Amino acid sequence: MPDSADAVLEGLDPEQREVATALQGPVCVLAGAGTGKTRAITHRIAYGVRAGILQPSSVLAVTFTNRAAGEMRGRLRQLGAAGVQARTFHSAALRQLQYFWPKAVGGSMPRLVDRKIQLVADAAAACRIRLDRGELRDVTAEIEWSKVTQTVPADYPPAIAKAGRDAPRDPAEIAQIYNVYEDLKRDRSVIDFEDVLLLTVAILQDRHDIADQVRSQYQHFVVDEYQDVSPLQQRLLELWLGDRDNLCVVGDASQTIYSFTGATPDHLLDFRTRHPGATVVKLVRDYRSTPQVVHLANGLLAQARGRAADHRLELVSQREAGPEPVYTEYTDEPAEAEGAARRIRELMDSGVPAAEIAILFRTNAQSETYEQALADAGVPYQLRGAERFFDRPEVRKAGIALRGAARFGGNDSLLDDAPDLPSQVRAVLSGEGWTTQPPAGSGAVRERWESLAALVNLAQDFATARPDATLADLVAELDERANAQHAPTVQGVTLASLHSAKGLEWDVVFLVGVAEGMMPITYAKTDEQIEEERRLLYVGVTRARRYLHVSWALTRAPGGRPNRRPSRFLDGLRPGSAATAGRTAAVGSGGVVRGFTSRPDAAPRRTQRTPARCRVCGRTLTDAGEMKLMRCEGCPSDMDEGLYERLREWRGIQARLSGQPDFCVFTDRTLMAIAEAEPVSPVELSRIPGVLKRKLDRYGADVLAICAGQEVGDGADGE
C-alpha cells in the first residue's frame, strides 16, 4: 500500500497522472485499448481519498460487470481507499430501491425475478402466440431493449423502424406480448432487472426529498465503459448528479460493440457539448500489445467511417517489438481448425501456458470445429460465454431426432426420398427448424439455425470421408464427439466469441474465420452495422499481447468451391492486399502469408477459380445466394415471373409426392436462377448452381419441358 497520497501517483504516465489529479468538475477520459484506464481511475479515486479531497463514502464508481466492479474494489483496497462504493448500475440502483421503497411506495418491495423468459412465455401464451425457445429469447431481448431505451409497448413498432432493428417477429405481435408481459408482472407483484433502473429513476424524479438524500450521500461519480451506457442508465446518472458536475467518465467509442442491447457511444461523444468546461484526457500509450499488434489495430480504425471513427485514438505501443501478425489462408474450415490446434500444441510444447492462449470467433456456432480439433490434438480448452456445442438445447434435441430416425428410419416417410446421408440429415433437421436459407437478422433464432447448420455440414463432411456411412454411423460419431468433449478442462486454451472476449487479454490470440460473410457477418447490411463489425474485429486484435494469428478459409468443407475471400477489413493491411477504394488505409508493415492444408503431405491447393461477377453490374459476388443468381441482390432481375410460378407449382407437387419439404427439390434461389436463365439443354441447366447431377438426372427433363412451355406429368420421378 502506498504510504502517502503522492506515492499513489508514482508510476503513472503523464496522461494517467493528469486523470488522477483532475478531481473537480467534469472529466472525460478517452482511453484506448490496453492504455491502463482502470489503473488511471482507481489511482484518481485513491489519490483523492488519501489527499483528503474525497471522502470514501461520497464516491460512487459504476461499471457494467460484477467482475469489473470487483476488480476495481480490490485495487482501491490495495491503494488504501477502502470504503468506496464500486458497483454495477443495477447493483447500485437495487440498493437504493430497496432502501427507499418503504418511504416512497410503502409495504414490501416486489420480488425481483432472476429470469424473465418464463413470464414472456406466459405473456405470449395469453396472446395465443406460439414461440419456440429461440424466439422466446429473441422476444425477451426485444423487451429488454425497449425498456433500456425507454420505449413503451405502443411505441415499439415505430421505434425499431427508426433504429433500423430487425424484429424477430411481427413488431405488432412483440408489442402485444410486451404489453401483456407488463400486466402479468403487476398482477404477480414482481419486477425485472430493467424495472430496477426504471423504478429508481421514477422515485428520484418524483420525490425530490429522496433525490436530495441520495445526492447528499454521493458527491463524486466515476463511470467506466461509458460508451456502453444506455439511455436509461444515462437518465439515472443525471438524476444522481442533479445540478452538480463532479463526474469522471471513461470510454472508447472504438470499442462500442453492444449497440444491439441499447448501448450508444453518443453520451461519450457528446460529453463536451453537455459539459463545455470539461477536462478531456486521451490515453493512447498502449501497455498491453506489441508495436506490431498495435499497428494492425490502428490500421483497422484508419479505414473506419462514421462518428465513432472520427473520434478514434491512435495507439502508441510501449512494449518491446514482437513478431508480426501471421496471416494464414486455409483451403477449408477443418484445415483452419487443425492448423490452429497444431500451432497451439507447438506453443504449449515450447512452454507457453494454455491459459495464455485464446481462439476468438464471430459466432458461437463456430466453436464445434475448434472444440473437436483441440480435443483431437490433446489440447485442454475452456469455452467462455457459451455452452459447449453438444450441450446446447437445439443440438441435444437434434441428436434425439437423428437417433430416432436412425432407429426407425425404415418406417419414416420423411426419409423415403432421401437417398444419401446428408439429405437424410437435412430432412430430419428440417423438422427441428433448419432451412436452406438462414433466418434474417441476429439473435437466438439465428444462433439455433447456425448450430443446426453446423450439424448439416458435419454430416456432409462425414459422408465425404465415409461414402458408405449410414445415419446410425453418424449418430455414433456425434456421441463419440460429445463424450470426448465432456472431459473437465479447468485450465486450458480459451474458446470465446469476440463479444465475450471484451475486457480480456492473452499472450497469444488466434482470430479465426476472418472472411467475408463472417466478418462482417452476413446480416450486417447498413453502414452502422458494418462499422460495428469492424470495431468487433478491432476488439479482437487488441486482446493479443504478443502473438496474433489471423486466418480464414477459402471454403467450408474439403473439396468445396474456393469462393470465399478474406475480410474486407484486412484490405491494405495484410501483405499483398490493396487498400479498399475510397478509404484511407494505414501503411501496414506486413506479416507472413502462409497457407496450410489439413496434412503436411496433402496435395497442393488447386488454383482459385475466377471470381463470380454480377451479370448486370459486374461487381464481384461473395454471397452464396447472389452467386447462385449470378447477380447482386439489388440489381434488376430479368426473370420470367410466369415461368417462376410454374416451376414453384411443379416443385410443390414433387415435394408432396416425395414427402419432403419444397426446398429438398429445389430452393427458391435455384428456381429463380432457372427462371432467369431459361435453359434449353441439360448442359445449360447443369451450369446453374444448385442443379447437381442427381437432381439433373431426376428432374432435368421436367424442368426443361416447363422452360419450353410444355406440360409435364405428375410422376414423382419427373419422367
XYZ file of C-alpha atoms in Angstrom:
719
model
C 0.000 0.000 0.000
C 1.405 3.463 -0.875
C 2.488 5.362 2.241
C 1.168 8.765 1.088
C -1.055 10.492 -1.437
C 1.936 11.450 -3.554
C 3.101 7.838 -3.542
C -0.206 6.879 -5.186
C 0.863 8.904 -8.236
C 4.193 7.148 -8.607
C 4.466 5.010 -11.723
C 1.712 6.801 -13.640
C 2.488 8.195 -17.070
C 1.834 11.932 -17.663
C -1.680 11.429 -19.034
C -2.668 8.979 -16.294
C -1.326 11.432 -13.719
C -3.457 14.157 -15.305
C -6.518 11.948 -14.823
C -5.554 11.167 -11.227
C -5.130 14.807 -10.225
C -8.193 16.227 -12.014
C -10.548 15.811 -9.067
C -13.001 18.667 -9.550
C -15.555 19.299 -12.271
C -16.395 17.114 -15.265
C -13.611 14.902 -16.628
C -13.752 12.824 -19.801
C -11.086 10.155 -20.246
C -10.822 8.779 -23.774
C -8.889 5.572 -23.216
C -7.748 3.250 -25.986
C -7.449 -0.499 -25.559
C -4.623 -1.505 -23.211
C -3.846 2.054 -22.092
C -4.360 1.462 -18.359
C -7.734 3.132 -17.898
C -8.632 1.114 -14.796
C -5.262 1.987 -13.303
C -5.851 5.680 -14.038
C -9.320 5.927 -12.499
C -8.553 3.777 -9.432
C -5.463 5.886 -8.729
C -7.595 9.011 -9.242
C -10.054 7.877 -6.576
C -7.280 6.674 -4.252
C -5.298 9.895 -4.622
C -8.397 11.970 -3.829
C -9.136 9.863 -0.750
C -5.539 9.760 0.511
C -5.146 13.527 -0.036
C -8.319 14.209 1.959
C -10.113 15.753 -1.027
C -12.650 12.924 -1.387
C -14.495 11.093 1.367
C -14.630 7.352 0.543
C -18.343 7.111 1.306
C -19.121 10.035 -1.032
C -17.694 8.326 -4.128
C -19.740 6.035 -6.363
C -17.903 4.235 -9.155
C -20.094 2.340 -11.605
C -19.247 -0.099 -14.348
C -21.015 -2.822 -16.329
C -19.982 -6.190 -14.935
C -19.631 -7.588 -11.439
C -16.159 -8.802 -12.412
C -15.034 -5.272 -13.299
C -16.605 -3.841 -10.141
C -14.883 -6.479 -8.009
C -11.531 -5.766 -9.661
C -11.983 -2.056 -9.005
C -12.789 -2.620 -5.319
C -9.733 -4.843 -4.945
C -7.406 -2.273 -6.471
C -8.859 0.516 -4.321
C -8.257 -1.520 -1.157
C -4.639 -2.100 -2.183
C -4.229 1.639 -2.698
C -5.659 2.470 0.722
C -9.086 3.641 -0.423
C -11.359 1.054 1.175
C -14.952 2.144 1.658
C -15.502 3.482 -1.863
C -18.619 2.037 -3.489
C -17.770 0.300 -6.795
C -20.855 -1.312 -8.295
C -22.720 -2.018 -11.497
C -25.564 0.330 -12.427
C -28.083 -2.359 -11.475
C -26.448 -3.175 -8.163
C -26.276 0.482 -7.108
C -29.870 1.127 -8.176
C -31.147 -2.018 -6.431
C -29.609 -0.971 -3.102
C -31.248 2.435 -3.359
C -34.592 0.966 -4.412
C -34.622 -1.490 -1.500
C -33.740 1.259 0.970
C -36.233 3.864 -0.226
C -39.171 1.627 -1.234
C -40.947 1.719 2.175
C -40.685 5.505 2.245
C -41.505 6.166 -1.412
C -44.141 3.485 -2.057
C -44.878 1.670 1.175
C -45.029 -2.012 2.005
C -42.614 -4.642 0.767
C -40.760 -4.251 -2.488
C -41.938 -6.641 -5.246
C -39.876 -9.773 -5.762
C -37.092 -9.480 -8.344
C -37.256 -12.230 -10.981
C -33.886 -13.656 -11.976
C -35.036 -14.726 -15.441
C -37.917 -13.124 -17.264
C -38.204 -15.717 -20.032
C -40.995 -17.709 -18.306
C -43.017 -14.528 -17.879
C -42.534 -13.746 -21.565
C -43.687 -17.278 -22.406
C -46.813 -16.789 -20.282
C -47.481 -13.445 -21.951
C -47.133 -14.986 -25.415
C -49.485 -17.812 -24.437
C -52.028 -15.273 -23.187
C -51.803 -13.598 -26.603
C -52.198 -17.012 -28.278
C -48.829 -16.572 -29.984
C -46.611 -19.662 -30.183
C -42.917 -19.037 -29.555
C -40.208 -21.690 -29.567
C -37.195 -21.478 -27.272
C -35.137 -19.347 -29.655
C -37.994 -16.964 -30.378
C -38.619 -16.609 -26.646
C -35.031 -15.474 -26.135
C -35.267 -13.030 -29.030
C -38.582 -11.517 -27.917
C -37.201 -11.235 -24.373
C -34.191 -9.361 -25.759
C -36.531 -7.007 -27.637
C -38.428 -6.259 -24.424
C -35.131 -5.552 -22.641
C -34.032 -3.244 -25.473
C -37.371 -1.416 -25.326
C -37.067 -0.808 -21.604
C -33.466 0.427 -21.599
C -34.322 2.792 -24.466
C -37.463 3.861 -22.529
C -39.816 2.655 -25.259
C -43.358 1.739 -24.169
C -45.218 -1.144 -25.864
C -47.358 1.082 -28.107
C -44.218 2.812 -29.441
C -42.228 -0.366 -30.131
C -43.061 -0.761 -33.875
C -42.099 2.799 -34.902
C -39.103 2.758 -32.521
C -37.472 -0.294 -34.098
C -38.154 1.070 -37.572
C -36.359 4.276 -36.619
C -33.484 2.339 -35.020
C -33.134 0.020 -38.026
C -33.565 -3.123 -35.924
C -34.643 -6.451 -37.411
C -37.567 -7.677 -35.324
C -37.575 -11.465 -34.750
C -41.388 -11.473 -35.123
C -44.087 -9.148 -36.394
C -43.471 -5.890 -34.426
C -47.183 -5.658 -33.612
C -47.037 -9.141 -32.045
C -43.989 -8.231 -29.972
C -45.681 -5.023 -28.805
C -48.719 -7.076 -27.773
C -46.573 -9.591 -25.852
C -44.626 -6.742 -24.242
C -47.848 -5.079 -23.079
C -49.252 -8.304 -21.579
C -45.848 -9.039 -20.004
C -46.029 -5.746 -18.101
C -49.583 -6.571 -16.965
C -48.516 -10.002 -15.729
C -45.695 -8.513 -13.679
C -48.110 -6.161 -11.950
C -50.602 -8.964 -11.306
C -47.896 -11.180 -9.794
C -46.127 -8.372 -7.880
C -42.745 -8.984 -9.470
C -40.218 -6.749 -11.217
C -37.369 -7.433 -13.633
C -33.829 -6.035 -13.804
C -34.804 -3.202 -16.137
C -37.565 -2.235 -13.679
C -34.898 -1.745 -11.032
C -33.480 1.129 -13.086
C -36.892 2.406 -14.223
C -38.346 2.459 -10.704
C -35.256 4.103 -9.234
C -35.469 6.767 -11.938
C -39.179 7.266 -11.209
C -38.613 7.670 -7.470
C -35.741 10.124 -7.915
C -37.806 12.143 -10.406
C -40.957 12.271 -8.281
C -39.537 12.517 -4.771
C -37.181 15.455 -4.514
C -36.558 14.700 -0.828
C -35.252 11.237 -1.698
C -33.190 12.603 -4.595
C -31.626 15.144 -2.230
C -30.820 12.381 0.260
C -29.025 10.339 -2.441
C -27.136 13.402 -3.656
C -26.024 14.245 -0.118
C -24.602 10.726 0.143
C -22.754 10.711 -3.198
C -20.936 13.800 -4.431
C -18.404 12.279 -6.831
C -19.140 9.829 -9.635
C -16.911 7.731 -11.867
C -18.370 5.777 -14.820
C -16.267 3.148 -16.598
C -17.014 1.830 -20.122
C -19.101 4.938 -20.743
C -19.502 4.063 -24.439
C -21.812 1.230 -23.331
C -24.291 3.404 -21.401
C -27.946 3.037 -22.415
C -30.402 5.965 -22.437
C -31.977 4.625 -19.224
C -28.629 4.385 -17.428
C -27.737 7.874 -18.593
C -31.015 9.192 -17.164
C -30.281 7.541 -13.808
C -26.789 9.041 -13.787
C -28.218 12.513 -14.458
C -30.620 12.128 -11.517
C -27.772 11.042 -9.235
C -25.797 14.107 -10.280
C -28.540 16.718 -10.063
C -27.107 20.146 -10.843
C -23.543 19.139 -9.892
C -20.744 18.259 -12.272
C -18.249 16.174 -10.294
C -18.320 13.394 -12.858
C -15.499 11.419 -14.441
C -16.355 9.197 -17.400
C -14.032 6.754 -19.136
C -14.595 5.125 -22.502
C -13.556 4.416 -26.070
C -16.043 4.864 -28.917
C -13.990 2.430 -30.989
C -14.974 -0.365 -28.597
C -18.740 0.127 -28.940
C -19.909 -3.395 -29.797
C -23.177 -3.732 -27.887
C -25.498 -1.361 -29.724
C -27.975 -4.236 -30.196
C -28.628 -4.074 -26.419
C -29.341 -0.339 -26.467
C -25.804 0.863 -25.716
C -24.737 4.023 -27.538
C -21.459 5.992 -27.645
C -23.375 9.245 -28.145
C -23.217 10.118 -24.442
C -19.424 9.795 -24.538
C -19.053 11.689 -27.807
C -21.426 14.461 -26.656
C -19.816 14.832 -23.225
C -18.023 18.087 -24.059
C -21.209 19.505 -25.536
C -23.121 18.814 -22.330
C -20.159 19.891 -20.176
C -18.365 22.706 -22.062
C -15.763 23.178 -19.330
C -14.810 19.520 -19.093
C -11.238 18.334 -18.773
C -10.553 15.847 -21.557
C -7.631 13.447 -21.312
C -6.655 10.976 -24.027
C -4.843 7.804 -23.032
C -3.030 6.402 -26.065
C 0.044 4.714 -24.565
C -0.671 1.019 -25.069
C 0.965 -1.129 -22.389
C -0.699 -4.365 -23.446
C 0.309 -5.092 -27.026
C 3.481 -5.044 -29.095
C 4.037 -2.353 -31.763
C 3.174 -4.917 -34.435
C -0.238 -5.703 -32.928
C -0.930 -2.023 -32.273
C -0.029 -1.168 -35.868
C -2.705 -3.539 -37.150
C -5.261 -2.182 -34.660
C -4.557 1.385 -35.773
C -4.798 0.321 -39.409
C -8.261 -1.144 -38.849
C -9.550 2.100 -37.368
C -7.860 4.216 -40.048
C -10.259 2.650 -42.560
C -13.340 3.179 -40.392
C -16.180 5.566 -41.131
C -18.856 7.279 -39.084
C -18.997 9.344 -35.957
C -17.135 6.911 -33.708
C -14.359 6.704 -36.310
C -13.990 10.496 -36.253
C -13.012 10.205 -32.577
C -10.662 7.233 -32.890
C -7.474 7.122 -30.867
C -4.088 6.407 -32.455
C -2.427 3.999 -30.040
C 1.313 4.060 -29.334
C 2.789 0.801 -28.065
C 5.041 0.981 -25.012
C 6.262 -2.599 -25.324
C 9.286 -4.081 -26.988
C 8.951 -5.153 -30.596
C 7.457 -8.570 -31.188
C 6.656 -10.819 -34.123
C 4.485 -9.593 -36.970
C 0.887 -10.796 -37.065
C 0.662 -14.026 -39.032
C -1.945 -14.186 -41.799
C -2.863 -17.688 -42.912
C -5.146 -18.796 -45.705
C -6.535 -22.323 -45.467
C -8.287 -24.478 -48.005
C -11.289 -25.185 -45.767
C -12.604 -24.739 -42.224
C -11.464 -28.120 -40.818
C -7.961 -27.373 -42.107
C -8.121 -23.965 -40.421
C -9.113 -25.546 -37.105
C -6.457 -28.254 -37.405
C -3.832 -25.646 -38.275
C -4.712 -23.577 -35.193
C -4.697 -26.658 -32.954
C -1.343 -27.805 -34.367
C 0.245 -24.396 -33.795
C -1.188 -24.229 -30.260
C 0.250 -27.646 -29.491
C 3.670 -26.358 -30.648
C 3.342 -23.235 -28.473
C 2.423 -25.281 -25.418
C 5.311 -27.673 -26.039
C 7.631 -24.655 -26.145
C 6.423 -23.511 -22.719
C 3.502 -21.160 -23.398
C 0.764 -21.859 -20.788
C -2.547 -22.966 -22.272
C -4.319 -20.317 -20.194
C -2.406 -17.617 -22.102
C -3.823 -18.707 -25.481
C -7.228 -17.889 -26.953
C -9.158 -18.717 -30.119
C -11.692 -15.989 -30.915
C -14.524 -16.335 -33.430
C -17.536 -14.320 -34.584
C -20.367 -16.709 -33.653
C -20.743 -19.410 -31.032
C -21.732 -21.900 -33.737
C -18.113 -21.851 -34.954
C -16.860 -23.362 -31.714
C -17.631 -27.011 -32.539
C -14.950 -27.314 -35.215
C -12.329 -25.895 -32.846
C -13.538 -27.917 -29.861
C -13.051 -31.051 -31.957
C -9.662 -30.009 -33.372
C -8.281 -29.175 -29.915
C -9.643 -32.432 -28.472
C -8.038 -34.400 -31.309
C -4.721 -32.639 -30.650
C -4.906 -33.355 -26.919
C -5.152 -29.660 -26.043
C -7.268 -28.770 -22.976
C -9.713 -25.938 -23.537
C -12.458 -23.986 -21.840
C -15.427 -22.374 -23.537
C -16.250 -18.871 -22.383
C -19.614 -17.143 -22.691
C -21.487 -20.058 -24.299
C -22.461 -23.649 -23.770
C -20.348 -26.380 -25.291
C -21.635 -27.222 -28.728
C -23.084 -30.613 -27.795
C -24.670 -29.199 -24.625
C -26.788 -26.657 -26.498
C -30.529 -27.440 -26.287
C -31.058 -27.385 -30.037
C -28.091 -29.728 -30.613
C -29.269 -32.164 -27.933
C -32.789 -32.135 -29.397
C -31.419 -32.617 -32.914
C -29.361 -35.564 -31.662
C -32.502 -37.200 -30.243
C -34.295 -36.695 -33.575
C -31.379 -38.161 -35.539
C -31.123 -41.114 -33.172
C -34.840 -41.828 -33.586
C -34.579 -41.581 -37.371
C -31.597 -43.937 -37.374
C -33.554 -46.490 -35.346
C -36.890 -46.279 -37.152
C -35.858 -44.753 -40.485
C -37.327 -47.621 -42.447
C -40.788 -46.555 -41.304
C -40.230 -42.813 -41.633
C -41.768 -41.351 -44.791
C -39.601 -38.274 -44.294
C -36.596 -40.337 -45.338
C -38.238 -42.168 -48.244
C -36.848 -39.749 -50.798
C -33.543 -39.041 -49.051
C -31.105 -41.392 -50.808
C -27.895 -40.359 -49.062
C -26.752 -39.448 -45.559
C -26.595 -35.634 -45.997
C -30.117 -35.485 -47.455
C -31.387 -37.694 -44.614
C -29.895 -35.334 -42.035
C -31.340 -32.300 -43.804
C -34.758 -33.963 -43.920
C -34.672 -34.786 -40.188
C -33.344 -31.400 -39.101
C -35.871 -29.540 -41.250
C -38.347 -30.691 -38.616
C -36.172 -29.061 -35.936
C -36.020 -25.645 -37.601
C -33.221 -25.977 -40.147
C -33.849 -24.334 -43.520
C -31.700 -23.922 -46.612
C -31.618 -20.163 -46.108
C -30.726 -18.651 -42.715
C -33.300 -16.526 -40.885
C -32.944 -12.754 -41.227
C -31.086 -10.825 -38.573
C -29.239 -11.989 -35.495
C -30.400 -13.320 -32.144
C -31.303 -16.680 -30.660
C -33.189 -17.935 -33.722
C -30.143 -17.252 -35.885
C -27.826 -18.903 -33.324
C -30.044 -22.003 -33.244
C -30.048 -22.167 -37.036
C -26.251 -21.865 -37.069
C -25.977 -24.813 -34.670
C -28.255 -26.961 -36.838
C -26.401 -25.842 -39.968
C -23.163 -26.973 -38.303
C -24.693 -30.447 -37.899
C -25.774 -30.458 -41.545
C -22.251 -29.503 -42.584
C -20.754 -32.115 -40.289
C -22.956 -34.777 -41.910
C -21.785 -33.698 -45.361
C -18.135 -33.892 -44.301
C -18.688 -37.273 -42.618
C -20.322 -38.677 -45.755
C -17.459 -37.372 -47.890
C -14.931 -39.144 -45.674
C -17.050 -42.322 -45.416
C -19.274 -42.641 -48.523
C -20.901 -45.829 -47.196
C -21.778 -44.314 -43.795
C -25.333 -44.672 -42.502
C -27.374 -42.431 -40.243
C -26.589 -44.793 -37.373
C -22.857 -44.330 -38.061
C -23.278 -40.568 -37.897
C -25.180 -40.786 -34.597
C -22.351 -42.906 -33.159
C -19.841 -40.290 -34.370
C -21.831 -37.489 -32.703
C -21.989 -39.446 -29.438
C -18.243 -40.051 -29.548
C -17.532 -36.380 -30.141
C -19.879 -35.313 -27.356
C -18.313 -37.731 -24.872
C -14.784 -36.674 -25.800
C -15.603 -33.029 -25.186
C -17.257 -33.535 -21.806
C -13.935 -34.081 -20.098
C -13.350 -31.439 -17.379
C -10.914 -28.766 -18.524
C -10.360 -26.193 -15.825
C -7.104 -24.790 -17.177
C -6.882 -24.651 -20.923
C -6.983 -22.677 -24.119
C -9.893 -20.217 -24.134
C -12.511 -20.533 -26.857
C -14.658 -17.404 -26.984
C -16.772 -15.255 -29.227
C -15.448 -11.779 -29.901
C -18.254 -10.251 -27.834
C -17.479 -12.357 -24.765
C -13.727 -11.611 -25.097
C -14.242 -7.898 -24.365
C -12.186 -6.845 -21.351
C -9.862 -9.863 -21.501
C -6.342 -10.369 -22.854
C -3.928 -13.189 -23.679
C -0.313 -13.562 -24.782
C -1.431 -15.421 -27.913
C -4.644 -14.831 -29.846
C -5.931 -16.743 -32.860
C -8.555 -14.726 -34.759
C -10.258 -17.331 -36.926
C -12.869 -17.223 -39.671
C -11.911 -13.685 -40.723
C -13.625 -13.974 -44.098
C -16.404 -12.124 -45.878
C -19.769 -13.363 -44.666
C -18.467 -13.965 -41.171
C -16.509 -10.752 -40.586
C -18.527 -8.700 -41.314
C -21.353 -11.118 -40.615
C -23.770 -11.679 -43.497
C -26.713 -9.957 -41.840
C -24.785 -6.718 -41.225
C -26.259 -4.613 -44.023
C -26.244 -0.934 -43.037
C -23.139 1.256 -42.776
C -23.620 1.427 -39.000
C -23.790 -2.361 -38.713
C -20.714 -2.818 -40.903
C -18.750 -0.354 -38.773
C -19.747 -2.154 -35.577
C -18.395 -5.355 -37.141
C -15.102 -3.534 -37.806
C -14.982 -2.408 -34.171
C -15.627 -6.004 -33.113
C -12.560 -7.134 -35.065
C -10.597 -4.245 -33.505
C -11.558 -5.536 -30.060
C -10.343 -8.999 -31.089
C -6.988 -7.712 -32.343
C -6.373 -5.685 -29.184
C -6.846 -8.757 -26.957
C -3.387 -10.007 -28.035
C -0.317 -9.032 -26.042
C 2.411 -10.523 -28.244
C 1.366 -13.156 -30.807
C -1.519 -12.634 -33.196
C -2.646 -15.181 -35.785
C -5.335 -14.141 -38.287
C -6.819 -16.806 -40.539
C -9.621 -17.572 -42.970
C -10.738 -20.492 -45.135
C -11.499 -20.403 -48.848
C -14.388 -22.842 -48.459
C -16.346 -24.519 -45.705
C -15.741 -28.196 -46.420
C -12.879 -30.122 -48.020
C -13.301 -30.256 -51.785
C -15.719 -27.334 -51.859
C -15.548 -24.438 -54.292
C -12.974 -21.901 -53.007
C -15.226 -18.861 -53.373
C -14.551 -17.070 -50.102
C -12.214 -14.140 -49.705
C -10.519 -12.577 -46.692
C -12.475 -9.921 -44.827
C -12.592 -6.508 -46.479
C -11.389 -5.135 -43.134
C -7.935 -6.570 -43.893
C -7.657 -4.827 -47.279
C -4.495 -2.757 -47.338
C -3.305 -4.253 -44.051
C -2.344 -7.832 -44.810
C 0.609 -8.276 -47.158
C -0.266 -8.451 -50.827
C -3.686 -6.803 -50.484
C -4.747 -3.454 -51.885
C -6.399 -0.767 -49.809
C -10.170 -0.532 -50.143
C -11.116 2.186 -52.607
C -12.241 5.417 -51.047
C -10.711 4.771 -47.642
C -7.523 5.957 -46.053
C -5.627 2.867 -45.085
C -2.792 2.809 -42.628
C 0.524 1.731 -44.087
C 0.935 -1.851 -42.999
C 4.342 -3.186 -42.037
C 3.204 -6.600 -43.152
C 3.269 -10.056 -41.774
C 3.657 -13.531 -43.182
C 1.174 -15.099 -45.581
C 1.191 -18.838 -45.255
C -1.189 -21.451 -46.499
C -1.681 -24.768 -44.740
C -3.591 -27.800 -45.883
C -5.025 -30.227 -43.412
C -1.957 -32.541 -43.704
C 1.679 -31.685 -44.370
C 1.770 -34.209 -47.204
C -1.509 -33.143 -48.794
C -1.602 -32.217 -52.444
C -1.130 -28.553 -53.319
C -4.289 -26.488 -53.272
C -5.987 -26.021 -56.598
C -5.741 -22.639 -58.206
C -8.642 -20.457 -57.105
C -11.326 -20.102 -59.727
C -12.102 -16.828 -61.406
C -14.359 -14.878 -59.033
C -18.061 -14.826 -59.877
C -19.284 -11.467 -61.110
C -22.730 -9.929 -61.331
C -24.004 -10.268 -64.902
C -25.771 -6.882 -64.539
C -23.262 -4.522 -62.885
C -20.049 -6.587 -62.957
C -19.412 -6.476 -59.163
C -17.554 -9.431 -57.648
C -20.013 -11.707 -55.852
C -19.233 -13.312 -52.475
C -22.689 -14.090 -51.092
C -23.755 -17.668 -51.896
C -27.302 -16.631 -52.782
C -26.125 -13.900 -55.136
C -23.643 -16.284 -56.752
C -26.485 -18.706 -57.419
C -28.403 -15.949 -59.231
C -25.195 -14.584 -60.842
C -26.301 -11.064 -59.948
C -26.409 -8.722 -56.962
C -29.483 -8.872 -54.774
C -30.310 -5.261 -55.628
C -29.677 -5.445 -59.382
C -32.740 -5.662 -61.637
C -33.951 -9.147 -62.483
C -34.983 -10.292 -65.946
C -36.782 -13.300 -64.508
C -39.854 -14.664 -66.291
C -42.380 -14.392 -63.443
C -44.801 -16.782 -65.141
C -42.099 -19.396 -65.588
C -41.055 -18.984 -61.958
C -44.625 -19.578 -60.740
C -44.973 -22.678 -62.968
C -41.715 -24.029 -61.550
C -42.909 -23.382 -57.978
C -46.211 -25.150 -58.659
C -44.366 -28.132 -60.157
C -41.943 -28.193 -57.206
C -44.838 -28.305 -54.742
C -46.279 -31.353 -56.494
C -42.916 -33.132 -56.468
C -42.386 -32.326 -52.779
C -45.799 -33.700 -51.788
C -45.275 -36.870 -53.791
C -41.905 -37.499 -52.156
C -42.934 -36.397 -48.646
C -40.148 -33.816 -48.471
C -40.095 -30.078 -47.816
C -40.195 -27.983 -51.012
C -36.571 -26.895 -50.693
C -35.367 -30.509 -50.889
C -36.480 -30.482 -54.548
C -35.037 -27.070 -55.439
C -34.582 -23.930 -53.317
C -36.323 -20.678 -54.202
C -32.981 -19.233 -55.295
C -32.363 -22.118 -57.669
C -35.831 -21.746 -59.191
C -35.232 -18.003 -59.631
C -31.899 -18.716 -61.308
C -33.604 -21.205 -63.665
C -36.388 -18.729 -64.482
C -33.804 -16.057 -65.270
C -31.522 -18.296 -67.361
C -34.330 -20.208 -69.157
C -32.025 -23.146 -70.093
C -32.788 -25.088 -73.266
C -30.471 -28.068 -72.791
C -29.212 -30.310 -69.981
C -25.770 -28.708 -70.309
C -27.161 -25.211 -69.753
C -29.298 -26.430 -66.843
C -26.299 -28.141 -65.192
C -24.405 -24.833 -65.146
C -26.902 -23.344 -62.701
C -25.637 -23.581 -59.075
C -27.921 -25.896 -57.102
C -28.629 -28.249 -60.026
C -26.434 -31.181 -59.072
C -26.091 -34.328 -61.211
C -28.563 -36.306 -59.110
C -31.204 -33.598 -59.423
C -30.405 -33.092 -63.100
C -30.972 -36.802 -63.729
C -34.167 -36.838 -61.724
C -35.819 -33.519 -62.528
C -33.964 -32.209 -65.581
C -36.463 -33.383 -68.221
C -39.378 -31.809 -66.332
C -37.592 -28.516 -65.785
C -36.529 -28.195 -69.414
C -40.053 -29.040 -70.573
C -41.516 -26.337 -68.298
C -38.949 -23.831 -69.587
C -40.017 -24.737 -73.147
C -43.654 -24.043 -72.269
C -44.697 -27.700 -72.345
C -46.999 -29.533 -69.947
C -45.442 -32.176 -67.699
C -46.898 -35.136 -65.869
C -47.205 -35.566 -62.109
C -44.844 -38.517 -61.834
C -42.692 -38.445 -58.715
C -39.644 -39.208 -60.792
C -40.335 -36.483 -63.281
C -40.345 -38.908 -66.171
